[in-house]
Coordinates of C-alpha atoms in Angstrom, one line a residue:
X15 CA 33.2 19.6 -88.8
X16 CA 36.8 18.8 -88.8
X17 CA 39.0 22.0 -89.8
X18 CA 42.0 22.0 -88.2
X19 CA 44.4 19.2 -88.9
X20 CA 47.3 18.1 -87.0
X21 CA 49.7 16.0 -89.1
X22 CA 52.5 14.1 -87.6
X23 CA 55.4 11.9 -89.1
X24 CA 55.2 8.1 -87.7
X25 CA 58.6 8.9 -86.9
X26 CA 57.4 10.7 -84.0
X27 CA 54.8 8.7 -82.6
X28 CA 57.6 5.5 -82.3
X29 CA 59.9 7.8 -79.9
X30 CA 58.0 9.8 -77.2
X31 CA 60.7 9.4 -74.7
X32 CA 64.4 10.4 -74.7
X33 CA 66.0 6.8 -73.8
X34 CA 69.8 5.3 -73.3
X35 CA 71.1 3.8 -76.5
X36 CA 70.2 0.2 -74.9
X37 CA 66.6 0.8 -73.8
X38 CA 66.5 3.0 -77.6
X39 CA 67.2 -0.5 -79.3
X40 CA 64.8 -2.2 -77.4
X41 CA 62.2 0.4 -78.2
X42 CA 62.7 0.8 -81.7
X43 CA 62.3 -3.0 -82.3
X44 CA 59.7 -3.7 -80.2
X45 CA 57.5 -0.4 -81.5
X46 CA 58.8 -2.0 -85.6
X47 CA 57.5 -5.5 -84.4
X48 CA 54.5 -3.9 -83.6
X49 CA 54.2 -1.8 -86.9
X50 CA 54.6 -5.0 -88.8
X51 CA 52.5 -7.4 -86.7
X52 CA 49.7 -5.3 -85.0
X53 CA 49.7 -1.8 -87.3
X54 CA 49.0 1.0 -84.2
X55 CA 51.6 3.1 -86.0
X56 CA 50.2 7.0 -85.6
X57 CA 49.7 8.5 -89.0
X58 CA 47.7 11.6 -88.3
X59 CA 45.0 13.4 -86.3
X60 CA 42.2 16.5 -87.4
X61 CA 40.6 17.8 -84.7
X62 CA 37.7 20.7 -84.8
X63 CA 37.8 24.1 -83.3
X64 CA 34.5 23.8 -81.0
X65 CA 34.9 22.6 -77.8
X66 CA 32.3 21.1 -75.8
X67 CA 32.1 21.1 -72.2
X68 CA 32.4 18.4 -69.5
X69 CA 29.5 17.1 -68.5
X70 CA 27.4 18.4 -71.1
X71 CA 25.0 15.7 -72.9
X72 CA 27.7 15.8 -75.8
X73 CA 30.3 14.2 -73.9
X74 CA 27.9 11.2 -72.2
X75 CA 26.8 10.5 -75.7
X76 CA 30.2 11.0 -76.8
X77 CA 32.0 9.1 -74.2
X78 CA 28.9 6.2 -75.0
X79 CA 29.9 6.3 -78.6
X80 CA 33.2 5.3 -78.0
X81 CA 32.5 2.7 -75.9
X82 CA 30.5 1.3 -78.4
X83 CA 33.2 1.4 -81.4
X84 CA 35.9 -0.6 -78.9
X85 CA 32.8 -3.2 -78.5
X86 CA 31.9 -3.2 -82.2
X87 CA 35.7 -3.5 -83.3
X88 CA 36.1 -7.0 -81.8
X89 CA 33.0 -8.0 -83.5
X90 CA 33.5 -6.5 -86.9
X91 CA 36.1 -4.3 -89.0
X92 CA 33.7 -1.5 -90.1
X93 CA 30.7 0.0 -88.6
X94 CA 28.9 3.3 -88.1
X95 CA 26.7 5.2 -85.0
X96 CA 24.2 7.7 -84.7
X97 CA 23.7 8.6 -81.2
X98 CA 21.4 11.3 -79.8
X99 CA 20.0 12.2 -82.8
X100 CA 16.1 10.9 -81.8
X101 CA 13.2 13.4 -80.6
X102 CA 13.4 13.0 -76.7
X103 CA 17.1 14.4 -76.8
X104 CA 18.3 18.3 -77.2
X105 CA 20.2 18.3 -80.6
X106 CA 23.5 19.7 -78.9
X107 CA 24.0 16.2 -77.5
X108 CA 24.0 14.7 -81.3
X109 CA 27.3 12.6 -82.2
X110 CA 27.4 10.4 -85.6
X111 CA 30.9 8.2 -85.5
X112 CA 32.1 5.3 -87.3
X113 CA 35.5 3.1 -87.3
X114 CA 36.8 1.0 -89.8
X115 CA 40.3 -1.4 -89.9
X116 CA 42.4 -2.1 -93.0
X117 CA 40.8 -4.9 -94.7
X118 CA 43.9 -7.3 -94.2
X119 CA 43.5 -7.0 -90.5
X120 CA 42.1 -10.0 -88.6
X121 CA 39.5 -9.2 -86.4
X122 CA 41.5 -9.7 -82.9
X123 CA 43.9 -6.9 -84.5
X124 CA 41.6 -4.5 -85.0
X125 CA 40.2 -4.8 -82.1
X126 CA 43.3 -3.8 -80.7
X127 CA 44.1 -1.3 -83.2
X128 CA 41.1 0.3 -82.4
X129 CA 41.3 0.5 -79.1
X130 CA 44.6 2.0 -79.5
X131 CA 43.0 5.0 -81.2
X132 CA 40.1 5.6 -78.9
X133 CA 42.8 5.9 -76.3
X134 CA 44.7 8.2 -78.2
X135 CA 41.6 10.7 -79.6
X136 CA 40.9 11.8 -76.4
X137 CA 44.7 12.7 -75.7
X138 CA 45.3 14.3 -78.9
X139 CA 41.8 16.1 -79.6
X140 CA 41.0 17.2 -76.2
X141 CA 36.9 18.1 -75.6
X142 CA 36.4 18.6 -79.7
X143 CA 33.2 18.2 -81.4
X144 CA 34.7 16.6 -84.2
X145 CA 38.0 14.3 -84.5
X146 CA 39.5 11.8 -86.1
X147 CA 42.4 9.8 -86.3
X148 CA 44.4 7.7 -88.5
X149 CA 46.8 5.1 -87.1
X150 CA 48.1 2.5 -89.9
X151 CA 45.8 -0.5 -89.2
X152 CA 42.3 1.5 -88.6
X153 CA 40.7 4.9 -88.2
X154 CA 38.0 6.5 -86.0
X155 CA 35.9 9.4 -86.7
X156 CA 32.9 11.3 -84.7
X157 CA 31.3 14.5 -85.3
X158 CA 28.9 16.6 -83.7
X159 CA 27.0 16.5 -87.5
X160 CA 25.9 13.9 -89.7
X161 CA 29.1 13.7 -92.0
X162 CA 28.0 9.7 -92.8
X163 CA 28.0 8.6 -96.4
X164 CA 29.1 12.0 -97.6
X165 CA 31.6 12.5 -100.3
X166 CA 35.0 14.3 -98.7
X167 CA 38.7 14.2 -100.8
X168 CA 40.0 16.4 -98.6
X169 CA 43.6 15.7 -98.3
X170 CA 44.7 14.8 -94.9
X171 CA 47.9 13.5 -95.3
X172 CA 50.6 12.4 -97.7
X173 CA 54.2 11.0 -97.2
X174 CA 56.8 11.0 -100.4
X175 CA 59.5 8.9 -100.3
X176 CA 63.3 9.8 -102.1
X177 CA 62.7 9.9 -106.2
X178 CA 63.8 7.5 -108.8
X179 CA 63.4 9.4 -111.7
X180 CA 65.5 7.5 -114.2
X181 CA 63.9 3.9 -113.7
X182 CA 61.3 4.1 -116.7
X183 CA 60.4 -0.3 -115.8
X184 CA 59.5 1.4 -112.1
X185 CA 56.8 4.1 -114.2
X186 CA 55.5 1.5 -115.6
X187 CA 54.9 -0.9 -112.9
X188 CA 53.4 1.7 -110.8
X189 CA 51.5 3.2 -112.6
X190 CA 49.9 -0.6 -113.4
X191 CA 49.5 -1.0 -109.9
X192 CA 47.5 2.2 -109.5
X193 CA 45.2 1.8 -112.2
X194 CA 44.5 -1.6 -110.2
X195 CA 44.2 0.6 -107.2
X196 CA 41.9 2.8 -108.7
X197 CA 39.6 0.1 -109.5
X198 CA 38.6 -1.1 -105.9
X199 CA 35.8 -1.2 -104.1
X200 CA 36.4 -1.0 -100.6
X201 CA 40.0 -2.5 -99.7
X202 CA 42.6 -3.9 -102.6
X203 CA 45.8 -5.4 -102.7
X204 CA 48.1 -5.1 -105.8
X205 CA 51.6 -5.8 -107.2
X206 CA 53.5 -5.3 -110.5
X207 CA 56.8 -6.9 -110.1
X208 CA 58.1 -5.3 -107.4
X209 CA 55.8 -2.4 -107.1
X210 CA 53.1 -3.4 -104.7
X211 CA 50.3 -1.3 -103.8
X212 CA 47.1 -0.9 -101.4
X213 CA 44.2 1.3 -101.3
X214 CA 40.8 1.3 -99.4
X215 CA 37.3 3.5 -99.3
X216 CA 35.6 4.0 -96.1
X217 CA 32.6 1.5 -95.4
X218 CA 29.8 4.2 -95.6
X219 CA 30.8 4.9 -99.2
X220 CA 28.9 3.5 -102.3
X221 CA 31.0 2.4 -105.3
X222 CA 30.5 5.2 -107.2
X223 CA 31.7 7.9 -104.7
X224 CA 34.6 5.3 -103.9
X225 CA 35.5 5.0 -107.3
X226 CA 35.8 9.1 -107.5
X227 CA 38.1 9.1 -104.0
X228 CA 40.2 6.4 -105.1
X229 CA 41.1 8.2 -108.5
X230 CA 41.6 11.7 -106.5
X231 CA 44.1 9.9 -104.1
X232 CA 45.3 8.1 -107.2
X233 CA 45.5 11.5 -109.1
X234 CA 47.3 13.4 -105.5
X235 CA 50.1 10.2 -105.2
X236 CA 51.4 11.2 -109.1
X237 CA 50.9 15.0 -108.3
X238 CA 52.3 15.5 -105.0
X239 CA 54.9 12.5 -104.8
X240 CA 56.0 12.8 -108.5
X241 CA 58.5 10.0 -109.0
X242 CA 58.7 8.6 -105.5
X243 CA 59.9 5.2 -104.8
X244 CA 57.2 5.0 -102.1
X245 CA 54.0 7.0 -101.7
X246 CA 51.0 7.3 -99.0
X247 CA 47.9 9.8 -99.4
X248 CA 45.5 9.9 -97.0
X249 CA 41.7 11.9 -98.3
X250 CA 39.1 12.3 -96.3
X251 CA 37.4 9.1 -96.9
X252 CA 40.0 7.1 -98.8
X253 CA 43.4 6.0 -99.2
X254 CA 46.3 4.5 -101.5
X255 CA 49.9 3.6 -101.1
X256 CA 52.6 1.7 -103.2
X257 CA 56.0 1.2 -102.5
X258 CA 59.1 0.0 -104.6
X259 CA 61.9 -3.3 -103.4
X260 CA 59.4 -4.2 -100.8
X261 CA 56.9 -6.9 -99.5
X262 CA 53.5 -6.9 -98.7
X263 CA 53.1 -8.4 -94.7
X264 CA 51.6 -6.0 -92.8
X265 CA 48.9 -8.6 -92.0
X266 CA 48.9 -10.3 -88.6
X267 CA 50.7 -13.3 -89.6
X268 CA 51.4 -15.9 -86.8
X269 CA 54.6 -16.7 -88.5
X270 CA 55.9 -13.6 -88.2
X271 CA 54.9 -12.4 -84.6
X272 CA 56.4 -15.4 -83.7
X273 CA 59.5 -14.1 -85.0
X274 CA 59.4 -10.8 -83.9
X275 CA 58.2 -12.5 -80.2
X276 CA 61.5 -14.3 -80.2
X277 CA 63.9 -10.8 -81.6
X278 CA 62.0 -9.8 -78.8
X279 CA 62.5 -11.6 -76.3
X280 CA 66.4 -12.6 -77.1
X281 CA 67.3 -8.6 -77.0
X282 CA 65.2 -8.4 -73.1
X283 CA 67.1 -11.6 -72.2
X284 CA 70.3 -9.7 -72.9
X285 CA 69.4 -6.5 -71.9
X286 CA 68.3 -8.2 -68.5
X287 CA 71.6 -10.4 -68.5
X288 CA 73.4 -6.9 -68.4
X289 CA 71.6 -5.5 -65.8
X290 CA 72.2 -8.4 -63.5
X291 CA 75.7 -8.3 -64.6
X292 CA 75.9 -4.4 -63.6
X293 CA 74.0 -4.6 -60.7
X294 CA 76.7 -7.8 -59.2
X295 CA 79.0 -5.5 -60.0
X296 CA 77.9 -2.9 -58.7
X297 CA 77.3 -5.5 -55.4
X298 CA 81.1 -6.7 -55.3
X299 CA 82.0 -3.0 -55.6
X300 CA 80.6 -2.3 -53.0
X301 CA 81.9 -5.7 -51.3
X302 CA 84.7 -5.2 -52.0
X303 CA 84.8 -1.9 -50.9
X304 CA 83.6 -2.7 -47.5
X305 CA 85.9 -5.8 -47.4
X306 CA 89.1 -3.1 -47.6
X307 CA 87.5 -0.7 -45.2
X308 CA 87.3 -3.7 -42.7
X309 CA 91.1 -4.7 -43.9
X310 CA 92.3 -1.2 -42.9
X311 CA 90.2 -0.7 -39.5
X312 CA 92.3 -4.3 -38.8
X313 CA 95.5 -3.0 -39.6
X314 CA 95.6 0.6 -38.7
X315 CA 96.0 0.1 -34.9
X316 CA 99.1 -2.1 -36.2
X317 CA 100.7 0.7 -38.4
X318 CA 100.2 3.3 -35.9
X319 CA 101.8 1.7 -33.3
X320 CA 105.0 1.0 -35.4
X321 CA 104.4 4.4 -36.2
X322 CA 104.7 5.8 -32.4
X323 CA 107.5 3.1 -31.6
X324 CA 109.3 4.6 -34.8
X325 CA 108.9 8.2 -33.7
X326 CA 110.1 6.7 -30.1
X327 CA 113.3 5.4 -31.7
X328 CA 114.0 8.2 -33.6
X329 CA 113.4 10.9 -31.0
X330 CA 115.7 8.9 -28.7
X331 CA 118.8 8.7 -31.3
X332 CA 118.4 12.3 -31.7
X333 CA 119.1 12.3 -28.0
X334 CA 121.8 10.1 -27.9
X335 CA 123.5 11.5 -30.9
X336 CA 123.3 15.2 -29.7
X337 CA 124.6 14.1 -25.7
X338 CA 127.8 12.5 -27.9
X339 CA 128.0 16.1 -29.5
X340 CA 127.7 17.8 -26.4
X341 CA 130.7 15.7 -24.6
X342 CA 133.2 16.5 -27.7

């Protein structure tokens, strides 16, 4: 079973690299593009204690398992596995797994979404028996135990945003949204003026042990994030979030990728303009450079031959004037 948990900040995840301020812009909008439009932001990871070892009957099931979620996910948003768990195999090569995507997600998105976090569990949960891992658009989960269809409120993540305590119409409109929220089965959009709000249950759930996540995530956004403007709590095997001033687009929609395409593509046209401007720079520079060289290696013979017929003229004044000297 999962135990150890290893929360990270989508903050993070959007920066791995130290970049120039250009190459920075281009990242941060292309990686917010991609929040928006596709949803692979990184929201957290558990991963167990046990490790297995390579080349064990484990990892081929394992390894087979997650094959099998990437093929599933283009097929469908949710699904579950059970794979070695039949009498001709030893029990130590046992993996149960599932995947599911946010509900809003066409399926072409969460196929990529999901393959985005098979990549990733590997990376971040290194030869575990049990991980799983949250990105914004979908989740993946495996253990080495049957954990499928079994209630778990654990709280795996939550992220509070700045207070606003004195806004009683903001109370109210939340707090409408999340008895909405509460109400779900499976994966709910609401809004309350300009509260809006999401939440979603894991497919292997039935209602009634949805119902009882929801209202513990529900229960953990008032706790733990008070009066928040904006709000996430991850459990176990459920999830809610609201936010205040905001919209609700975190869907694929072709409008908007085409928008953020062309942000896009009009900050890599300039950013390519100014490399080619630096780099003919850089080229007449260098030209130019060589262009001077050549100017001097043309005139230096000149100057230095004025130079020896000065000297020549000078040392033979000297002469003349110290002979004149000499005679008075």
């Amino acid at each position: 079973m999962m135990r150890t948990l290893q929360p990270h900040s989508t903050d993070n995840s959007i920066l791995p690299l130290r970049l120039t301020s250009l190459f920075f812009l281009l990242s941060f909008l292309t990686n917010h593009g991609s929040y928006l439009a596709k949803a692979h932001i990184f929201i957290y990871a558990g991963c167990s204690q046990e490790k297995y070892q390579p080349n064990s009957a484990f990892e081929a099931n394992h390894n087979s398992l997650l094959s099998s979620i990437v093929t599933s996910a283009s097929q469908a948003s949710y699904n579950s596995f059970a794979l070695g768990n039949g009498t001709s195999t030893t029990p130590e090569g046992t993996v149960f797994g599932l995947y599911q995507c946010r509900g809003d997600l066409k399926i072409t998105d969460c196929s990529q979404c999901i393959e985005s976090a098979v990549n990733q569990i590997g990376l971040v949960c290194p030869y575990s028996y049990g991980a799983g891992l949250q990105l914004d658009g979908c989740y993946v989960r495996y253990e080495h135990v049957d954990f499928l269809g079994k209630l778990d409120i654990g709280l795996m993540y939550k992220k509070c945003s700045k207070s606003v305590s004195n806004d009683i119409e903001f109370f109210r409109r939340r707090d409408d949204v999340l008895a909405d929220l509460q109400a779900a089965i499976g994966f709910r959009v609401s809004s309350s003026g300009l509260v809006e709000g999401f939440a979603q249950c894991l497919g292997d759930l039935g209602s009634a042990d949805c119902s009882s996540c929801l209202a513990e995530a529900v229960g953990k956004l008032k706790n733990l994030c008070g009066s928040a403007a904006a709000a996430d709590v991850y459990l176990g095997q459920c999830y809610a979030r609201y936010w205040a001033s905001g919209y609700y687009d975190f869907s694929s929609d072709s409008s908007h990728e085409d928008q953020v395409g062309k942000t896009v593509a009009i900050i890599v046209g300039v950013l390519a303009g100014l490399a080619v401007l630096i780099v003919l720079l850089s080229f007449m520079r260098k030209a130019l450079g060589e262009f001077l060289h050549f100017l001097i290696s043309l005139t230096f013979p000149f100057y230095y031959f004025q130079f020896i017929i000065g000297l020549f003229w000078i040392s033979k004044f000297t002469r003349k004037r110290k002979r004149k000297c000499q005679k008075k």
